[in-house]
Coordinates of C-alpha atoms in Angstrom, one line a residue:
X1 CA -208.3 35.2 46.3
X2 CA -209.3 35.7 49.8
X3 CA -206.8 38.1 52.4
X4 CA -206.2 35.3 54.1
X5 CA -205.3 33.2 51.1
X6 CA -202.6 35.8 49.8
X7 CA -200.8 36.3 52.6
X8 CA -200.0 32.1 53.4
X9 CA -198.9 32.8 49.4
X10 CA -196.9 35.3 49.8
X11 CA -195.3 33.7 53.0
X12 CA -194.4 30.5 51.4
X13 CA -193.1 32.5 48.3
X14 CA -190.7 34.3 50.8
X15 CA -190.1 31.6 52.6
X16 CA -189.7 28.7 49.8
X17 CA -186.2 27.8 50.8
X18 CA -187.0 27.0 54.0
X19 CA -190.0 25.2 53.5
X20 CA -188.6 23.3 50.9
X21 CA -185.8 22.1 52.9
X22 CA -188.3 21.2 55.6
X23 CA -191.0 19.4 53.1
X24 CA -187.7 17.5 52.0
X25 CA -186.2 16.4 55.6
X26 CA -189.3 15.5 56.6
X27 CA -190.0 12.9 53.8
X28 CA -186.7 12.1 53.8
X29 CA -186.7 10.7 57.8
X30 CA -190.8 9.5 57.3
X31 CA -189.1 7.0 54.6
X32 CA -186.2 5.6 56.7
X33 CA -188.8 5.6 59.4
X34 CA -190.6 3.1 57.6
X35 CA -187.8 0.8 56.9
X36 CA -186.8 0.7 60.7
X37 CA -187.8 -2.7 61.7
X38 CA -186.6 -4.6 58.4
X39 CA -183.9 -6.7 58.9
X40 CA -181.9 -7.8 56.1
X41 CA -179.8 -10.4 55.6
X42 CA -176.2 -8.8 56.4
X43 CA -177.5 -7.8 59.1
X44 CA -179.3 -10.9 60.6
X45 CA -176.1 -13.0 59.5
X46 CA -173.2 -10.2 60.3
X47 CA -174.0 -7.5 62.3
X48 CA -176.4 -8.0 64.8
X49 CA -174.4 -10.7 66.0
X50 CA -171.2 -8.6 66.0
X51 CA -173.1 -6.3 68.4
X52 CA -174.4 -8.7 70.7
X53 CA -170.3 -10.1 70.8
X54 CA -169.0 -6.8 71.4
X55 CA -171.4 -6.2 74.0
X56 CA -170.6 -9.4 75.5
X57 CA -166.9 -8.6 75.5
X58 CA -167.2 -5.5 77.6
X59 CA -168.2 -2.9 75.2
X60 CA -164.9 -0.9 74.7
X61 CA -162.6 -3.8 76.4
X62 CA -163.9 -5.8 73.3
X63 CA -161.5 -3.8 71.2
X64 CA -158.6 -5.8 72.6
X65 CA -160.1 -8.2 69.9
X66 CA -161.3 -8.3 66.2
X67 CA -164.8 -8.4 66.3
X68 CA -166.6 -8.8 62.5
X69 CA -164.2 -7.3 59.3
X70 CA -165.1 -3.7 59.2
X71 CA -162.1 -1.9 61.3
X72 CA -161.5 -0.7 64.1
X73 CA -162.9 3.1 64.0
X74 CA -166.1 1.6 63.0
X75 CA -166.2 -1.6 65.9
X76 CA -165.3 1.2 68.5
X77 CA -168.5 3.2 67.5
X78 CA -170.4 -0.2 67.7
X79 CA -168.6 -0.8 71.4
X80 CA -170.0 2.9 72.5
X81 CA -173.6 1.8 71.4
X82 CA -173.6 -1.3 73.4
X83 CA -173.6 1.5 77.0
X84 CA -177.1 2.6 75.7
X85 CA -178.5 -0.7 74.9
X86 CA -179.8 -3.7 73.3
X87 CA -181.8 -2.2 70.3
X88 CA -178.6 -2.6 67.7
X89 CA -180.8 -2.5 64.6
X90 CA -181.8 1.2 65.3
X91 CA -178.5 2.2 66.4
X92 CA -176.9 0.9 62.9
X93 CA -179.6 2.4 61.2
X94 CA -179.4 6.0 63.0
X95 CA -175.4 5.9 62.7
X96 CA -176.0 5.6 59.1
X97 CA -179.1 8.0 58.7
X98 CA -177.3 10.2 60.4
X99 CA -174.6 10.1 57.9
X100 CA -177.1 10.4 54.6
X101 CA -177.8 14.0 55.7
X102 CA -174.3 14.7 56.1
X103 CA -173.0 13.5 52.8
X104 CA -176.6 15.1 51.1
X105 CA -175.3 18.4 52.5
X106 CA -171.6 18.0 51.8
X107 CA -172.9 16.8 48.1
X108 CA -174.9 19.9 48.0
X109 CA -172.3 22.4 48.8
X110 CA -169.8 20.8 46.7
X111 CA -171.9 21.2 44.1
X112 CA -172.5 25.2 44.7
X113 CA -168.7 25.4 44.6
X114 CA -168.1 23.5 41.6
X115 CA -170.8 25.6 39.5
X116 CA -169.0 28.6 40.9
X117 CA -172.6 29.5 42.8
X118 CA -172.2 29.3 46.5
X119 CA -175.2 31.6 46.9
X120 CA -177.0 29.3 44.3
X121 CA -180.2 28.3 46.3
X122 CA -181.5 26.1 43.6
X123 CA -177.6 24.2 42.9
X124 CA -177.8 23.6 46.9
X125 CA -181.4 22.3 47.3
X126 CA -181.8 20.5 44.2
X127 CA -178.9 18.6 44.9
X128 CA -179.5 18.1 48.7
X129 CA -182.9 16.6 48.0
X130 CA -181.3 14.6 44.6
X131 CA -179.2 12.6 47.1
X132 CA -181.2 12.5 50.3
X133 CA -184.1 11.3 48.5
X134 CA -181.9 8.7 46.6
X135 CA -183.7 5.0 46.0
X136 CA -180.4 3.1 46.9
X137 CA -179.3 6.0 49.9
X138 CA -182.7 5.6 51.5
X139 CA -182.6 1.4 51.0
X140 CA -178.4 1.4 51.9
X141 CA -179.3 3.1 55.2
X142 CA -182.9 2.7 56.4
X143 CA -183.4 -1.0 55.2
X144 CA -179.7 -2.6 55.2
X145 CA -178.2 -0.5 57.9
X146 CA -175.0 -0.2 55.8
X147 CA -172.1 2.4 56.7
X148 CA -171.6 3.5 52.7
X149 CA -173.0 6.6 53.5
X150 CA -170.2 7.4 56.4
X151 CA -167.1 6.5 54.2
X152 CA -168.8 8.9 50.7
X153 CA -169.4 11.4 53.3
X154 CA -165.5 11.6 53.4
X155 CA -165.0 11.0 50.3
X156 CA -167.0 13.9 49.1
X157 CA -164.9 16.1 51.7
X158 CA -161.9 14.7 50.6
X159 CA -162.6 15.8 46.8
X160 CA -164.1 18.9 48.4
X161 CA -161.2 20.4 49.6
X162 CA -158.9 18.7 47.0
X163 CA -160.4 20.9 44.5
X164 CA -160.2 24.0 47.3
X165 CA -156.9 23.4 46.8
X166 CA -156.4 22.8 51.1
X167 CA -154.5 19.4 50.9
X168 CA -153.4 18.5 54.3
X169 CA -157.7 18.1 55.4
X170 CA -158.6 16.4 52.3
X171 CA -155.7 14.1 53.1
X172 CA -156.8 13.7 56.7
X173 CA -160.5 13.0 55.2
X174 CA -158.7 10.2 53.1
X175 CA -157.4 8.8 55.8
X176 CA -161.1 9.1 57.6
X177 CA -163.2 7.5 54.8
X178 CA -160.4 4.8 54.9
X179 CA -160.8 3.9 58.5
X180 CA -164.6 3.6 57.4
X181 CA -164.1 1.1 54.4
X182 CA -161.6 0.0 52.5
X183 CA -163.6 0.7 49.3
X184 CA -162.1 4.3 49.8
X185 CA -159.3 2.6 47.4
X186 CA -161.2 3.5 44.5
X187 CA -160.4 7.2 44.2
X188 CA -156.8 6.5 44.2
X189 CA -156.3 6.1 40.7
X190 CA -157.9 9.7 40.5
X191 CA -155.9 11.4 43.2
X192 CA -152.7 10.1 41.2
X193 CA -154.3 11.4 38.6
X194 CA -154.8 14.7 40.2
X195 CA -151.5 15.1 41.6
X196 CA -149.9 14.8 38.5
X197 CA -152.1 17.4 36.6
X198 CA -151.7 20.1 39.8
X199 CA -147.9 19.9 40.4
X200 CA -148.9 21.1 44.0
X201 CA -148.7 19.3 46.7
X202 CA -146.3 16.1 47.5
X203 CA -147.2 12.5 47.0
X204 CA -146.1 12.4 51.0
X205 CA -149.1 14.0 51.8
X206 CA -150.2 10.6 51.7
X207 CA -148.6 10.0 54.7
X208 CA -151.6 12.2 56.6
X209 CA -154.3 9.6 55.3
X210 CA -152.2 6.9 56.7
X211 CA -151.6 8.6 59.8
X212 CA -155.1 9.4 60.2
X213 CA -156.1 6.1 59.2
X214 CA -153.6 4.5 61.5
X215 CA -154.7 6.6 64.4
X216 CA -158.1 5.9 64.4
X217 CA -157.6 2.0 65.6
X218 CA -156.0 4.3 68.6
X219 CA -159.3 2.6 71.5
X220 CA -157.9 -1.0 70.3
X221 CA -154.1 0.0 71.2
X222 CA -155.2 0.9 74.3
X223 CA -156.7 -2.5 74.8
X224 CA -153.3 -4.1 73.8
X225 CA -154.2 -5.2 70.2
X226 CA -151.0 -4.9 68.0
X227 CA -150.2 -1.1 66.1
X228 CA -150.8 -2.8 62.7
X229 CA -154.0 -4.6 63.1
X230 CA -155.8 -1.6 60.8
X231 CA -153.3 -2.8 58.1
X232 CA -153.9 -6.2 58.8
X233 CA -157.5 -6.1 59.2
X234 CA -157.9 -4.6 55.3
X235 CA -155.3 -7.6 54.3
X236 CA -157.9 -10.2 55.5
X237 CA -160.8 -8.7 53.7
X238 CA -158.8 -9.4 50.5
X239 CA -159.8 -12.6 50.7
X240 CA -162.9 -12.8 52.0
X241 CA -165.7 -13.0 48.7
X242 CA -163.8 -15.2 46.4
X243 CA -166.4 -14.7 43.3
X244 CA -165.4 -12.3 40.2
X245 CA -168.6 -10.3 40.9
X246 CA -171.2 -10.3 44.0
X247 CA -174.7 -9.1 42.8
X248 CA -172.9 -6.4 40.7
X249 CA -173.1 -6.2 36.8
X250 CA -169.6 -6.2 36.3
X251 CA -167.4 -7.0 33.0
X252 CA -166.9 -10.4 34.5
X253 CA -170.6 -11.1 34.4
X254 CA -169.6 -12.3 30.8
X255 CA -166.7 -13.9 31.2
X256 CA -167.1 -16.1 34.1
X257 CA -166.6 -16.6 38.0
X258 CA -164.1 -18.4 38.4
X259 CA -162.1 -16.9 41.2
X260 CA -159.1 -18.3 41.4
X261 CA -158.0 -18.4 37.6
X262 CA -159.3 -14.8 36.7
X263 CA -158.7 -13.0 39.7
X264 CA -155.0 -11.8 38.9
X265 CA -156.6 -11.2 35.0
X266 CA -159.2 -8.9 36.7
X267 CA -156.8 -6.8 38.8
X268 CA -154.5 -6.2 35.8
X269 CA -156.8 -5.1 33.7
X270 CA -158.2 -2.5 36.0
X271 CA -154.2 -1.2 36.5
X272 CA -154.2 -1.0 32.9
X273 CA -157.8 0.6 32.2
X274 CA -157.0 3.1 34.5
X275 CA -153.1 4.1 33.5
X276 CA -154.7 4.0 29.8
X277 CA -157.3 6.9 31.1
X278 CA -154.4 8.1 32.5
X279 CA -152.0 8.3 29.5
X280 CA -154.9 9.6 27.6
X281 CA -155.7 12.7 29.8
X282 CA -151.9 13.3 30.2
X283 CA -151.7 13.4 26.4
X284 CA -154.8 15.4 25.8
X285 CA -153.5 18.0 28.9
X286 CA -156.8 17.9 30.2
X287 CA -157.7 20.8 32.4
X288 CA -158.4 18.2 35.4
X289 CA -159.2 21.4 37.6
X290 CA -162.1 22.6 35.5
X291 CA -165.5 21.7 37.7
X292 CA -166.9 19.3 35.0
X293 CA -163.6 17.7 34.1
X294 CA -162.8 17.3 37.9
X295 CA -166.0 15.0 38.8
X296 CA -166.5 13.1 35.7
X297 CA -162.8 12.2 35.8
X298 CA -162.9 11.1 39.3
X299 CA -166.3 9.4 38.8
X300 CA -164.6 7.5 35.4
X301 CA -161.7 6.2 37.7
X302 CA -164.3 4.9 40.4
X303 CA -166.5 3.2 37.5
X304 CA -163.5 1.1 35.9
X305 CA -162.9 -0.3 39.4
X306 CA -166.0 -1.4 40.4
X307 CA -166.5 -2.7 36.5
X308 CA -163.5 -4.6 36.1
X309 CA -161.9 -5.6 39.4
X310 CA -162.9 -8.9 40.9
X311 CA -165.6 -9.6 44.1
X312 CA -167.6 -6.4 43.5
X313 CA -170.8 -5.8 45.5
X314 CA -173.4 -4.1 44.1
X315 CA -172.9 -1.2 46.8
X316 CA -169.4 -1.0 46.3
X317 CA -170.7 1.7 43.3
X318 CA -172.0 3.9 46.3
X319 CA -169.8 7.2 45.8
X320 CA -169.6 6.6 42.2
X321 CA -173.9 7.4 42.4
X322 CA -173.3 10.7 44.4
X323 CA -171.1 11.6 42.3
X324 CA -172.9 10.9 39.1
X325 CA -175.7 12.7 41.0
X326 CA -173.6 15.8 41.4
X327 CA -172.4 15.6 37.8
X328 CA -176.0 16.3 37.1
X329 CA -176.8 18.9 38.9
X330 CA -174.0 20.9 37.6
X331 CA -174.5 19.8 34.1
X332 CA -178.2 18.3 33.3
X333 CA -176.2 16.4 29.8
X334 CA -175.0 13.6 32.1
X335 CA -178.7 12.8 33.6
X336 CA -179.0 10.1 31.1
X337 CA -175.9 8.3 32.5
X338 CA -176.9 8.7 35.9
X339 CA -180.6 7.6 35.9
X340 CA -179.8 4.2 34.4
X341 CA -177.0 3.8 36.8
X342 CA -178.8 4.7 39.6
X343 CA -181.9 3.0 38.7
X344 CA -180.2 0.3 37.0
X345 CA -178.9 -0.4 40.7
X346 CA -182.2 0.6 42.5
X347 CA -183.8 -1.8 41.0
X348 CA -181.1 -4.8 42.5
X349 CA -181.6 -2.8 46.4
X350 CA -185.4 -3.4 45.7
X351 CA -184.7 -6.8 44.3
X352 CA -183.0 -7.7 47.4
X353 CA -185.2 -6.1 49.7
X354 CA -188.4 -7.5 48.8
X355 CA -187.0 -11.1 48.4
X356 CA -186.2 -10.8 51.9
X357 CA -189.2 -9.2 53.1
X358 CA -191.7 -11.8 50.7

């Protein structure tokens, strides 16, 4: 080996961390880069049109009116675009790339904490590059321009500092990841659970995720749009997909899609799926707190939801992937449940994607 040779070894050797993180970021934004000018078909048929209404509207004095069915925190973000200007498709995209490297990191140091090894380099980078370079991440962001990665960014906070024990921001994050989507729902059943196991903090701290929620639709009061549009908004989208499942593999898949007769059959069954999980691990006195128990739990809850309750999207199993992904990193036993439910789903993105683009 040549002089010249050992020391670039020796550098990278010290300097692995670093360059691993950069190696990582890099192919991370040269793949979204790629997928910049793909338009899929929510977006030709929902929100590039919302965009150029909002725009057309008066930007923020469009808030005095619902514009699309994603609420209001999210339309104001889309009213502050329309000042820099007309290239919408990059400005969804960016919004939601941006957010992939926040919920990679929060992933990653959640992670670390629940191994009990914050100064774990491998826990951190393993799972930061796990999640960044994620099949359906990099197609949910890059190629659809979705906002999943914004609301599991507050999930994963919101779980974060549940299991730091510092309630009132995990509460507030709640209320954040609400604002975002209303898919937030699913990690209800597990915060119930939660607060039953801990005996520490009041079921009124709920009242900070709805404050926060509630305040967040605080540019459309100042337009003169009523104090409980958010609400209202959320009550709409109820009824919005009237299928048993949408391009999800569901338990309904089997049974049918008729909307109307199975739809109350669908949303009883989840209540009871998840009260049984919840009688079980009451009975059992689970240690819900213990960093394996904590995750898989949570991720259980999330799973029975998205399996059993009625007009699922395929995406709508977003956090319950990060989480899975996680779960992995901490414990390498669960890969085989989360490679063939992340590539399971992968493959349905790609599916998708190509159909559109062929």
């Amino acid at each position: 080996m040549f002089k010249i040779e050992r020391k670039i070894v020796e550098f990278v050797e010290r300097n692995v961390n670093i360059l691993f993180m950069l190696a990582i970021t890099g192919l991370a934004i040269v793949v979204r880069y790629a997928g910049r000018d793909f338009v899929s078909g929510d977006m030709t048929w929902f929100l590039l049109g919302w965009f150029q209404k909002i725009a057309d509207n008066g930007g923020i004095h469009s808030l005095k009116d619902q514009v699309g069915d994603y609420n209001i925190l999210y339309q104001t973000i889309v009213a502050i675009f329309t000042y820099i200007g007309d290239k919408s498709i990059y400005y969804y995209k960016i919004l939601s790339i941006f957010f992939d490297f926040c919920m990679a990191i929060s992933a990653a140091i959640f992670a670390c904490e629940l191994s009990k090894k914050e100064k774990n380099d491998k826990v951190f980078f393993v799972t930061f590059a796990a999640v960044i370079m994620l099949p359906t991440v990099i197609l949910n962001s890059a190629y659809w321009g979705q906002c999943d990665s914004i609301y599991t960014t507050f999930i994963i906070l919101t779980l974060l500092y549940l299991y730091r024990e510092k309630y009132h921001r995990a509460f507030m994050f709640l209320g954040i990841a609400f604002a975002f989507k209303m898919q937030t729902i699913f990690i209800f059943p597990f915060i119930i659970c939660f607060y039953i196991y801990k005996k520490q903090f009041s079921i009124f701290e709920l009242l900070i995720t709805v404050f926060t929620f509630w305040i967040s639709g605080i540019g459309a009061f100042v337009q003169g749009r009523s104090l409980l549009d958010p609400f209202r908004i959320y009550a709409n989208q109820t009824g919005t997909y009237q299928y048993m499942h949408v391009n999800f593999p569901s338990f309904w898949m089997f049974v049918g899609n008729d909307y109307e007769w199975l739809k109350t059959a669908a949303i009883v069954m989840a209540a009871g799926i998840c009260g049984m999980g919840l009688y079980i691990i009451m009975k059992r006195k689970l240690d819900c707190s213990r960093p394996e128990n904590f995750v898989s739990i949570a991720s259980w809850f999330i799973w029975t939801c998205v399996l059993f309750l009625p007009a699922m999207h395929e995406r709508y199993a977003y956090p319950l992937e990060i989480l899975l992904v996680i779960l992995t990193c901490i414990n390498k036993d669960y890969l085989k449940y989360s490679s063939v439910a992340i590539l399971f789903r992968a493959c349905l993105k790609i599916k998708y994607c190509t159909k559109h683009i062929f």
